[in-house]
Short mmCIF file of C-alpha atoms and ligand atoms in Angstrom, two decimals:
data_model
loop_
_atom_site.label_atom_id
_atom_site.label_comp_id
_atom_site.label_asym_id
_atom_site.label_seq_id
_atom_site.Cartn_x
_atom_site.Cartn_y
_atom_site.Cartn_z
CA UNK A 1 22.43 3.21 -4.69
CA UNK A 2 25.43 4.26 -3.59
CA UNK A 3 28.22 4.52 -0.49
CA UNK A 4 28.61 7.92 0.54
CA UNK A 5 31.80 8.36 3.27
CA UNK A 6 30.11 7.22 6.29
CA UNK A 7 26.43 6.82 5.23
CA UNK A 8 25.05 4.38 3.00
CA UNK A 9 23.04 5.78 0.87
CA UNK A 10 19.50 3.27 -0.19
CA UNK A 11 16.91 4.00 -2.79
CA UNK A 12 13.86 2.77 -1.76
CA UNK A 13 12.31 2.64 -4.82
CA UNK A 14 14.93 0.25 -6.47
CA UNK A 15 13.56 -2.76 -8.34
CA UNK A 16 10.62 -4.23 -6.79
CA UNK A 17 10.16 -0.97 -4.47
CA UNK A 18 8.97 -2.42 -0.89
CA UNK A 19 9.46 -2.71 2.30
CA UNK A 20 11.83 -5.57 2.06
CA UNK A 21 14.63 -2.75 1.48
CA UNK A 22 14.39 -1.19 4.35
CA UNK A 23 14.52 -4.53 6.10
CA UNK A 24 17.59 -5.59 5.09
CA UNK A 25 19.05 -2.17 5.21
CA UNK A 26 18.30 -2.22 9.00
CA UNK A 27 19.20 -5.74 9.67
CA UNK A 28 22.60 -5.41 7.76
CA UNK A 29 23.37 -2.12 9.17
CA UNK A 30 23.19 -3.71 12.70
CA UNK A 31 25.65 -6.40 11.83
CA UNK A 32 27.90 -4.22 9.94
CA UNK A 33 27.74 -1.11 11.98
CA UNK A 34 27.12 1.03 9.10
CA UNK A 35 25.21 4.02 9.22
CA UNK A 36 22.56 4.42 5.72
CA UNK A 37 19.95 6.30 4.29
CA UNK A 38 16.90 5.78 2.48
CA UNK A 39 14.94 7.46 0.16
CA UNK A 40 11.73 6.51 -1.30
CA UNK A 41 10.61 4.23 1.35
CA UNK A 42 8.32 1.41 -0.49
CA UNK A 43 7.63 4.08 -3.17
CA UNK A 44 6.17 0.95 -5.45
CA UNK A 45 3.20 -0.24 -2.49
CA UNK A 46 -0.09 1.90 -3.01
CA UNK A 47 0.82 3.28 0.78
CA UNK A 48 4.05 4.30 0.57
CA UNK A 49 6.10 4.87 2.96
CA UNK A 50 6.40 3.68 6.74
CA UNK A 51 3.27 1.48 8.23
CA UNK A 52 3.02 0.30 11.47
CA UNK A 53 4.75 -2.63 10.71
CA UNK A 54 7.83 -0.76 9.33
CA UNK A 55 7.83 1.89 11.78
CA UNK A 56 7.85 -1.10 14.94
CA UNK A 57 10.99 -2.40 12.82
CA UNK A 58 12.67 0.38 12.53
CA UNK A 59 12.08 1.01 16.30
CA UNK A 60 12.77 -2.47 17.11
CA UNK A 61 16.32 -2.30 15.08
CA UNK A 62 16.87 1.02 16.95
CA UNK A 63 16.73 -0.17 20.76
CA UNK A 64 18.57 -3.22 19.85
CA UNK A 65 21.91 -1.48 18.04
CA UNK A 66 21.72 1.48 20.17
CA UNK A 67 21.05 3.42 17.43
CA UNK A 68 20.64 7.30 16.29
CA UNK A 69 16.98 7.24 13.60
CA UNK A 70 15.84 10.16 12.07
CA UNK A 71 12.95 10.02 9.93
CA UNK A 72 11.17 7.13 12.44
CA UNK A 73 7.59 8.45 11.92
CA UNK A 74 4.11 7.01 10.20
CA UNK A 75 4.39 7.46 6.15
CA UNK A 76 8.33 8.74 6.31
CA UNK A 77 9.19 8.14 3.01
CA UNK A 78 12.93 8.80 4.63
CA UNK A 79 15.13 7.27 7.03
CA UNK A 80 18.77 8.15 8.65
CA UNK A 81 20.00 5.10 10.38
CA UNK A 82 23.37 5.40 12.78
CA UNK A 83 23.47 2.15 14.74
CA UNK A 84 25.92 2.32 17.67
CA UNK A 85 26.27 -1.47 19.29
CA UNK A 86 24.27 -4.40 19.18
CA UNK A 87 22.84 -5.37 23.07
CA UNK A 88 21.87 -9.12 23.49
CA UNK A 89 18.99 -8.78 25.71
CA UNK A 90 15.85 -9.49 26.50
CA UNK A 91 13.48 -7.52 23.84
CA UNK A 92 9.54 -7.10 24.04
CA UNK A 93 7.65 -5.78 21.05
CA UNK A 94 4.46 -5.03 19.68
CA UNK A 95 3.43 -3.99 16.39
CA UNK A 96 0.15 -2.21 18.28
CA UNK A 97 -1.75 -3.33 14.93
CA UNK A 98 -1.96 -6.60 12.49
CA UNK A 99 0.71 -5.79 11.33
CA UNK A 100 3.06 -8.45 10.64
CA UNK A 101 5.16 -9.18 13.62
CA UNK A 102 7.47 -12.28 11.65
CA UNK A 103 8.56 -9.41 9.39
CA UNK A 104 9.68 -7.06 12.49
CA UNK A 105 11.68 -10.30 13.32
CA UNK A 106 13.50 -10.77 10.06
CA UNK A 107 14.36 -7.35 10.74
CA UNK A 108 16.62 -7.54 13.83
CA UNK A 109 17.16 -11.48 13.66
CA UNK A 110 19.90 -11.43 11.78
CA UNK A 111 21.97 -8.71 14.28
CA UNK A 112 21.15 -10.88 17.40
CA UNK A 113 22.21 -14.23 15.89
CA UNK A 114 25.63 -12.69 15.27
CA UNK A 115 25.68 -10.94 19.10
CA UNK A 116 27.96 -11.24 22.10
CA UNK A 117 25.23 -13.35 24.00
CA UNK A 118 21.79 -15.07 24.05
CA UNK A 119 18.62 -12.96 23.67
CA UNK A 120 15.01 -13.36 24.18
CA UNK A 121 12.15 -11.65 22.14
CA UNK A 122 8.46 -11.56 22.26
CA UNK A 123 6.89 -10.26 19.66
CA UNK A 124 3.18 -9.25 19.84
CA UNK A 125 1.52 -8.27 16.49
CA UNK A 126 0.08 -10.69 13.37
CA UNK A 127 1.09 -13.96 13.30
CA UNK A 128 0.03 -15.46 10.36
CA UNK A 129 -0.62 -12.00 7.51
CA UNK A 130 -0.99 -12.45 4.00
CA UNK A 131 2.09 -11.21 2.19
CA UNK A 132 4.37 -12.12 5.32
CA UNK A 133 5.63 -15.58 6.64
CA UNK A 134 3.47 -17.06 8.72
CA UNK A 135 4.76 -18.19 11.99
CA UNK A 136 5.08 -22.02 11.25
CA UNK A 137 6.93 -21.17 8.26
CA UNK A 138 9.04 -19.18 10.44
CA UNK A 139 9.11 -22.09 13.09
CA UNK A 140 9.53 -25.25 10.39
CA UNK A 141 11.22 -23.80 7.03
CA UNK A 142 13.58 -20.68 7.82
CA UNK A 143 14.69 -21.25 11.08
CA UNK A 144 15.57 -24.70 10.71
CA UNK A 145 18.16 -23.63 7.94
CA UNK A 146 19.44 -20.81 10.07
CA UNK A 147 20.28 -23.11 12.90
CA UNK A 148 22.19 -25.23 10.31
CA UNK A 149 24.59 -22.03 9.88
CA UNK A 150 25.57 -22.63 13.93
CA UNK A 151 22.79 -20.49 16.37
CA UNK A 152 20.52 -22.14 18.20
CA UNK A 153 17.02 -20.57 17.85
CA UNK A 154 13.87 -21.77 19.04
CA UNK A 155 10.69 -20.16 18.80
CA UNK A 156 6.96 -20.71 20.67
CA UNK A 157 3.74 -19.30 19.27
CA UNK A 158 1.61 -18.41 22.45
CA UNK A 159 -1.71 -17.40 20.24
CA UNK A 160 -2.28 -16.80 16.56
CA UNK A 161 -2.97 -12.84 14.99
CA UNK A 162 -4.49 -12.39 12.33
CA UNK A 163 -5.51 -9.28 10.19
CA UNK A 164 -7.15 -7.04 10.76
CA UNK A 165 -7.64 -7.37 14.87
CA UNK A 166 -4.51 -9.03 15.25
CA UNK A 167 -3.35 -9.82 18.94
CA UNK A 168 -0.77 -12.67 17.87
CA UNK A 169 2.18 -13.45 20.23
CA UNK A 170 5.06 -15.51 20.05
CA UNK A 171 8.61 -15.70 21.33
CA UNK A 172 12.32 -16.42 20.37
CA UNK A 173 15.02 -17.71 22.49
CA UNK A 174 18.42 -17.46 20.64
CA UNK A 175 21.52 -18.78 21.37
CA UNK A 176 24.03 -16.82 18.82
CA UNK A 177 27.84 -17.85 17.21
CA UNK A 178 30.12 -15.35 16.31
CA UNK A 179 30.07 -15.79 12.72
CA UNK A 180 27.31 -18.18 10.73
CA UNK A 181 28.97 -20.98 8.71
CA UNK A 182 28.35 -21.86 5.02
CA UNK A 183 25.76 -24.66 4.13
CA UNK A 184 24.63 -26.23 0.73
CA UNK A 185 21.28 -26.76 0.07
CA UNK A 186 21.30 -28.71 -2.86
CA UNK A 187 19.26 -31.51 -2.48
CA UNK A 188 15.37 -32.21 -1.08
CA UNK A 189 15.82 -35.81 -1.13
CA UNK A 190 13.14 -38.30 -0.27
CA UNK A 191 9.73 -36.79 1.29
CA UNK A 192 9.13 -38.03 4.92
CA UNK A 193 5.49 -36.70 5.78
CA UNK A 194 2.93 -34.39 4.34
CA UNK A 195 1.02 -32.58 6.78
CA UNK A 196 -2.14 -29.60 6.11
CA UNK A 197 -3.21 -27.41 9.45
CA UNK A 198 -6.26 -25.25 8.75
CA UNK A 199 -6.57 -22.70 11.43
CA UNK A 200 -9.86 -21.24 12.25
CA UNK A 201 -9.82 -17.79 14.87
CA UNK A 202 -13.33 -16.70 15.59
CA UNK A 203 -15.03 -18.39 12.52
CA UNK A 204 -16.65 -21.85 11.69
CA UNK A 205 -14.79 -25.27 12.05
CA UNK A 206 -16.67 -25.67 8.76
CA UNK A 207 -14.09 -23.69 6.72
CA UNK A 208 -11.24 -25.51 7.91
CA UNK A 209 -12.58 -28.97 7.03
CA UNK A 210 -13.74 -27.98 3.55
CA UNK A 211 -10.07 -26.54 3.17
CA UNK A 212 -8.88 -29.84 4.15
CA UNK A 213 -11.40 -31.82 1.80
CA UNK A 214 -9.95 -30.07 -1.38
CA UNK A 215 -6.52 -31.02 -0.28
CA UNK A 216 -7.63 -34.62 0.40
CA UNK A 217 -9.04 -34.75 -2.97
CA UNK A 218 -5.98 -33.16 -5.23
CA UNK A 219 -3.09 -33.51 -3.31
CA UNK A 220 -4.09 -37.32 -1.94
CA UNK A 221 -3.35 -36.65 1.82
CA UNK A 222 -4.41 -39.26 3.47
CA UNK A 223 -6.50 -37.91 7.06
CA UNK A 224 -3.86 -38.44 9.67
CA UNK A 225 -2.19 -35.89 8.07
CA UNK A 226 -5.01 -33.56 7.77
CA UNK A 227 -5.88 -31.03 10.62
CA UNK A 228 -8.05 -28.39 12.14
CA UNK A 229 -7.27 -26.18 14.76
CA UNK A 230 -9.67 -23.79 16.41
CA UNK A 231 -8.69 -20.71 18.35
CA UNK A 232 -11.10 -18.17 19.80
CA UNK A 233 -9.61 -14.67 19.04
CA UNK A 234 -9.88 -13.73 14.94
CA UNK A 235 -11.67 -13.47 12.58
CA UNK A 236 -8.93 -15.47 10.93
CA UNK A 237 -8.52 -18.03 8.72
CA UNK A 238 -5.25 -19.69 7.59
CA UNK A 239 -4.17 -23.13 5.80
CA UNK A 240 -0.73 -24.20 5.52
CA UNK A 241 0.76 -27.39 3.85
CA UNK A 242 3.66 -28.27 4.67
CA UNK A 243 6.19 -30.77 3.39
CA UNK A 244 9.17 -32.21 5.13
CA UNK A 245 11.70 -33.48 2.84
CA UNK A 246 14.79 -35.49 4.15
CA UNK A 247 17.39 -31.99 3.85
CA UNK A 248 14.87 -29.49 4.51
CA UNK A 249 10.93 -28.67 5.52
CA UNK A 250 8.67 -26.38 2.91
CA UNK A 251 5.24 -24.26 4.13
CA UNK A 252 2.69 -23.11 1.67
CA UNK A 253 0.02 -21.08 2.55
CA UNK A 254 -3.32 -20.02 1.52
CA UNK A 255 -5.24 -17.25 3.71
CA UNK A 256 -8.98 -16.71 4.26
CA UNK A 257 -10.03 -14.02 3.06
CA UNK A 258 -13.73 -12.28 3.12
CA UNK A 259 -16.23 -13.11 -0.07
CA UNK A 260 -13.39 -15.72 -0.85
CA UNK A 261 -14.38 -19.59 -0.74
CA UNK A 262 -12.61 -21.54 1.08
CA UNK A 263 -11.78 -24.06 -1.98
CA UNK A 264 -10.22 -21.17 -3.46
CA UNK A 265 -8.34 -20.25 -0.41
CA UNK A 266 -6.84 -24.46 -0.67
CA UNK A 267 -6.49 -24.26 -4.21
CA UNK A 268 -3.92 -21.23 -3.99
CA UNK A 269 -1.90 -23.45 -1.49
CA UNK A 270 -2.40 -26.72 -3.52
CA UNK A 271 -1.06 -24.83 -6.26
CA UNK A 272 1.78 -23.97 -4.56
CA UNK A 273 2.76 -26.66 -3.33
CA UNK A 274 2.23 -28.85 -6.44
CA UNK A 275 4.74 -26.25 -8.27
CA UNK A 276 7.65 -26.94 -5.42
CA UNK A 277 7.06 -30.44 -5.74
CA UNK A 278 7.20 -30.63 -9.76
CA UNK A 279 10.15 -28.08 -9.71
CA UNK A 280 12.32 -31.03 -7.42
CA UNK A 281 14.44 -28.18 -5.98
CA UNK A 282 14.62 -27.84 -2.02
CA UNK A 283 14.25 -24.17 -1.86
CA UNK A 284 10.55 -22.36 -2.73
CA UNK A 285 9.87 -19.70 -4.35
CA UNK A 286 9.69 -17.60 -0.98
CA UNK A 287 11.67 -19.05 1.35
CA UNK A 288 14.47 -18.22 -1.29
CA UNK A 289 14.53 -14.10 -0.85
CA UNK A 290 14.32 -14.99 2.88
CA UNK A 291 17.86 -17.33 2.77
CA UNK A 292 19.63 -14.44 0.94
CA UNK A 293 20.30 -12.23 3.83
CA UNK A 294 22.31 -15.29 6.37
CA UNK A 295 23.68 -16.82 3.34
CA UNK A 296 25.41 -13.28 2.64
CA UNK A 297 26.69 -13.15 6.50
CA UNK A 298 27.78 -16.49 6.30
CA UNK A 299 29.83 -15.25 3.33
CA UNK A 300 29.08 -18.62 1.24
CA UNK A 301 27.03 -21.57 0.48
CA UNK A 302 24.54 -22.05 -2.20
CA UNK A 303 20.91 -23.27 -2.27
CA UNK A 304 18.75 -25.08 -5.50
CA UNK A 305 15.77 -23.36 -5.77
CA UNK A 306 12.95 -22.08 -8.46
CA UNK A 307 13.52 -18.85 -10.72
CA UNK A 308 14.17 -15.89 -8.22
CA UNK A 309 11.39 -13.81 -7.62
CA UNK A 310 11.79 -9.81 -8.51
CA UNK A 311 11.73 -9.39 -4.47
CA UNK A 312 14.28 -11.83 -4.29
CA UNK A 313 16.81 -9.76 -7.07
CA UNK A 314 16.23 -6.75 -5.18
CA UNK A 315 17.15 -8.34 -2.17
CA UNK A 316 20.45 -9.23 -3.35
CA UNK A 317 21.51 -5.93 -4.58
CA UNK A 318 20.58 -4.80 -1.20
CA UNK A 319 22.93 -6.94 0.60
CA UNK A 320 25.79 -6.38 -1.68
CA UNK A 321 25.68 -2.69 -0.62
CA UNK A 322 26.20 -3.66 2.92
CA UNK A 323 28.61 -6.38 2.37
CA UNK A 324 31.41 -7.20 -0.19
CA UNK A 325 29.55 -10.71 -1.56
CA UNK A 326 29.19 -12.29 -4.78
CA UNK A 327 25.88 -13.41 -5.33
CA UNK A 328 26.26 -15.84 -8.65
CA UNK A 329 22.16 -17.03 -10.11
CA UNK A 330 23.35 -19.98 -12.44
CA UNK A 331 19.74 -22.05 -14.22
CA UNK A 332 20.14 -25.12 -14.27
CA UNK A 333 17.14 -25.00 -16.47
CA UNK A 334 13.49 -22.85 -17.00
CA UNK A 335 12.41 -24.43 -13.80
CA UNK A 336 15.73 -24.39 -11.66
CA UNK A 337 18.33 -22.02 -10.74
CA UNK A 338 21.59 -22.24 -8.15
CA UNK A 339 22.36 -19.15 -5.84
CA UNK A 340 25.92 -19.10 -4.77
CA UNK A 341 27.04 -16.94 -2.60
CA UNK A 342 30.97 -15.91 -2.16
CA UNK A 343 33.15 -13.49 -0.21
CA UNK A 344 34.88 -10.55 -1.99
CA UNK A 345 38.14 -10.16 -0.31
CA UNK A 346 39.10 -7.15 1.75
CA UNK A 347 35.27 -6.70 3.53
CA UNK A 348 35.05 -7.67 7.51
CA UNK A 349 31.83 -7.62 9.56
CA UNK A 350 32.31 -5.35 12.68
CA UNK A 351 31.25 -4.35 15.66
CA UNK A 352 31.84 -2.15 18.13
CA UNK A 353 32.28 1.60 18.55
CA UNK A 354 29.83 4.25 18.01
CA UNK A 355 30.90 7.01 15.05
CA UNK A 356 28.45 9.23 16.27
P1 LIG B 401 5.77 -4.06 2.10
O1 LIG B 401 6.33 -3.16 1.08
O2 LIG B 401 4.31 -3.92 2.23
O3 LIG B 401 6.49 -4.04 3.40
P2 LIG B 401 7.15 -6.24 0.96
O4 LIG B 401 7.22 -5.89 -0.46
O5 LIG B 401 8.38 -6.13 1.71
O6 LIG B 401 5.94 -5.50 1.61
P3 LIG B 401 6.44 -8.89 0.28
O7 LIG B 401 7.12 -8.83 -1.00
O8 LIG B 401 5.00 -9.17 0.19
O9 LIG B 401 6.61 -7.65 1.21
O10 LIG B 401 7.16 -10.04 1.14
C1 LIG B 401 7.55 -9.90 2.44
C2 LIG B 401 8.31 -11.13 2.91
O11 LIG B 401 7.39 -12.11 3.36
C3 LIG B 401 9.18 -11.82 1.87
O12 LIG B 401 10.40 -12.18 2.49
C4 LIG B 401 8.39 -13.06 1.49
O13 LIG B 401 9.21 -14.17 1.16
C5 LIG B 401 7.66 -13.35 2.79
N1 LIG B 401 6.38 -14.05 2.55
C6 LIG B 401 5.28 -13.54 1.97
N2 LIG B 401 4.30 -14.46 1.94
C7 LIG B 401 4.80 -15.58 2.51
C8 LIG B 401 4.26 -16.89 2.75
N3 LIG B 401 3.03 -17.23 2.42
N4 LIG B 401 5.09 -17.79 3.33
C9 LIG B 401 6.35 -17.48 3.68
N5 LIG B 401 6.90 -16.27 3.50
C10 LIG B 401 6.14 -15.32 2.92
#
């Protein structure tokens, strides 16, 4: 990768190769006001290039910084990006598939928690994908830590999506700051309350119950914290555990999937879930690429977390073309690492006037 005079130049098929580039790409061009291109879009998936999901982002990013796109088409394996000015607003969009509509928001989040004013967005699309965060993770783990950093940011799942009818919705009401502040996530401390949601869309209550039974038996929930909920659209089938430490709340997630039993589907989760709790850090696995973006835009802070993830490495070379941060990985040992996050000097966020 490299910065060409006035367009950022992205290779898309940089370490782990996904779509995850172009997310932060768009998001951080918004904030910054930098123009880019990419190259290579998601060159590593089996389908590369731009899905539905991707191309809704990049159209989403588009109307919200005002911005000049060439290359916004189905499979584009390229992308010219000129953003012009951020508008806080109310926003409306749909992937028009089950396609993941929590990754359209991490796309353009990030832009309108930094804006001149509070925006509203519905978001119509899947709600709870594999590969993607599901929407409670959204609503418990991430944005929880991004309202530490100053916005205020609530969000309200009206029905669930799920692959492959989707037909999810869900919206956002954010209150922005002009500039996010530094936090430390160091620390999980004591656990307050365990609690396992099996979703059922469309299919028996059956599953969800012999989810729960498997977590009963390994994890020793006791029943009030075990529960089913039913919702008629789907098929769908989701289970999330999720653990709410003193400093901060975790989600793990196992999804149904066809000719897969639902033991297996709680064991993936279980699995999960045991790891973060062995590992002692705060910070999973996941929700770790996810806190590298704001952490960057704040300009500092750190976070304890597990090993980073390939996805997350790639995500922080990404950001370091769009802003001038030092990103130091310290491990504390096999199981444990410390991001950090600094400012290089000379580099300011702006805003403003269109170049184009
Ligand atoms: P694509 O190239 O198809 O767009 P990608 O490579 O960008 O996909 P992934 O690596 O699968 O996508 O991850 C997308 C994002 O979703 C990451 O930020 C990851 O942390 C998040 N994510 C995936 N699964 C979960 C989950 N179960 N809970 C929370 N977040 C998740």
């Amino acid at each position: 990768m490299r910065r060409g005079e006035n367009l950022i130049e992205i290779d898309g098929s940089f370490g782990e190769g996904g779509g995850q580039i172009l997310r932060t790409s768009l998001a951080l061009s918004l904030v910054t006001d930098q123009a880019f291109r990419i190259r290579n879009i998601r060159a590593a998936r089996k389908k590369p290039g731009l899905l539905r999901q991707h191309l809704t982002a990049v159209n989403a990013a588009a109307e919200i910084g005002q911005a000049k796109v060439e290359g916004a088409s189905l499979a584009s394996c390229e992308l010219t990006f000129r953003p012009c000015s951020v508008a806080a607003s109310s926003y409306h969009f749909a992937v028009g598939s089950a396609g993941s509509a929590t990754l359209v928001l991490q796309t353009i989040l990030p832009a309108l928690i930094v804006a001149s004013g509070p925006s509203t967005v519905v978001l119509e699309g899947g709600t709870h994908n594999p590969h993607a965060p599901p929407f409670d993770f959204l609503q418990k783990a991430f944005l929880p830590e991004l309202n530490q950093m100053g916005p205020m940011i609530a969000a309200t799942l009206e029905r669930p999506g799920f692959y492959p009818a989707g037909g999810g919705k869900f919206t956002l009401t954010i209150k922005p700051v002009p500039q996010l502040s530094p936090i430390q996530v160091l620390e999980r401390g004591e656990i307050q309350c365990c609690r396992a949601t099996a979703i059922v869309a469309g299919l028996p209550r059956q599953i969800a119950e012999r989810e729960l039974k498997v977590v009963r038996e390994k994890l020793a929930w006791s029943d009030d914290a075990l529960h089913v909920e039913v919702f008629p659209n789907g098929p769908g089938n989701v289970l999330m555990l999720e653990i709410q430490s003193e400093h901060i709340t975790e989600i793990f997630t196992g999804f149904g999937e066809l000719g897969v039993r639902a033991e297996t589907v709680a064991q993936g989760a279980i699995a999960a879930a045991q790891a973060y709790l062995e590992a002692g850090v705060p910070v999973g696995n996941l929700l770790a690429d996810q806190l590298i973006l704001p952490f960057a835009l704040a300009g500092g802070g750190s976070f304890k977390t597990v090993p980073l993830s390939w996805h997350a490495q790639t995500n922080i070379e990404v950001v370091k073309e769009f802003l001038d941060i030092d990103v130091h990985v310290a491990s504390e040992n096999e199981r444990v690492c410390i991001v950090e996050v600094s400012q290089r000097a000379g580099k300011h966020l702006s805003s403003g006037t269109c170049r184009w």
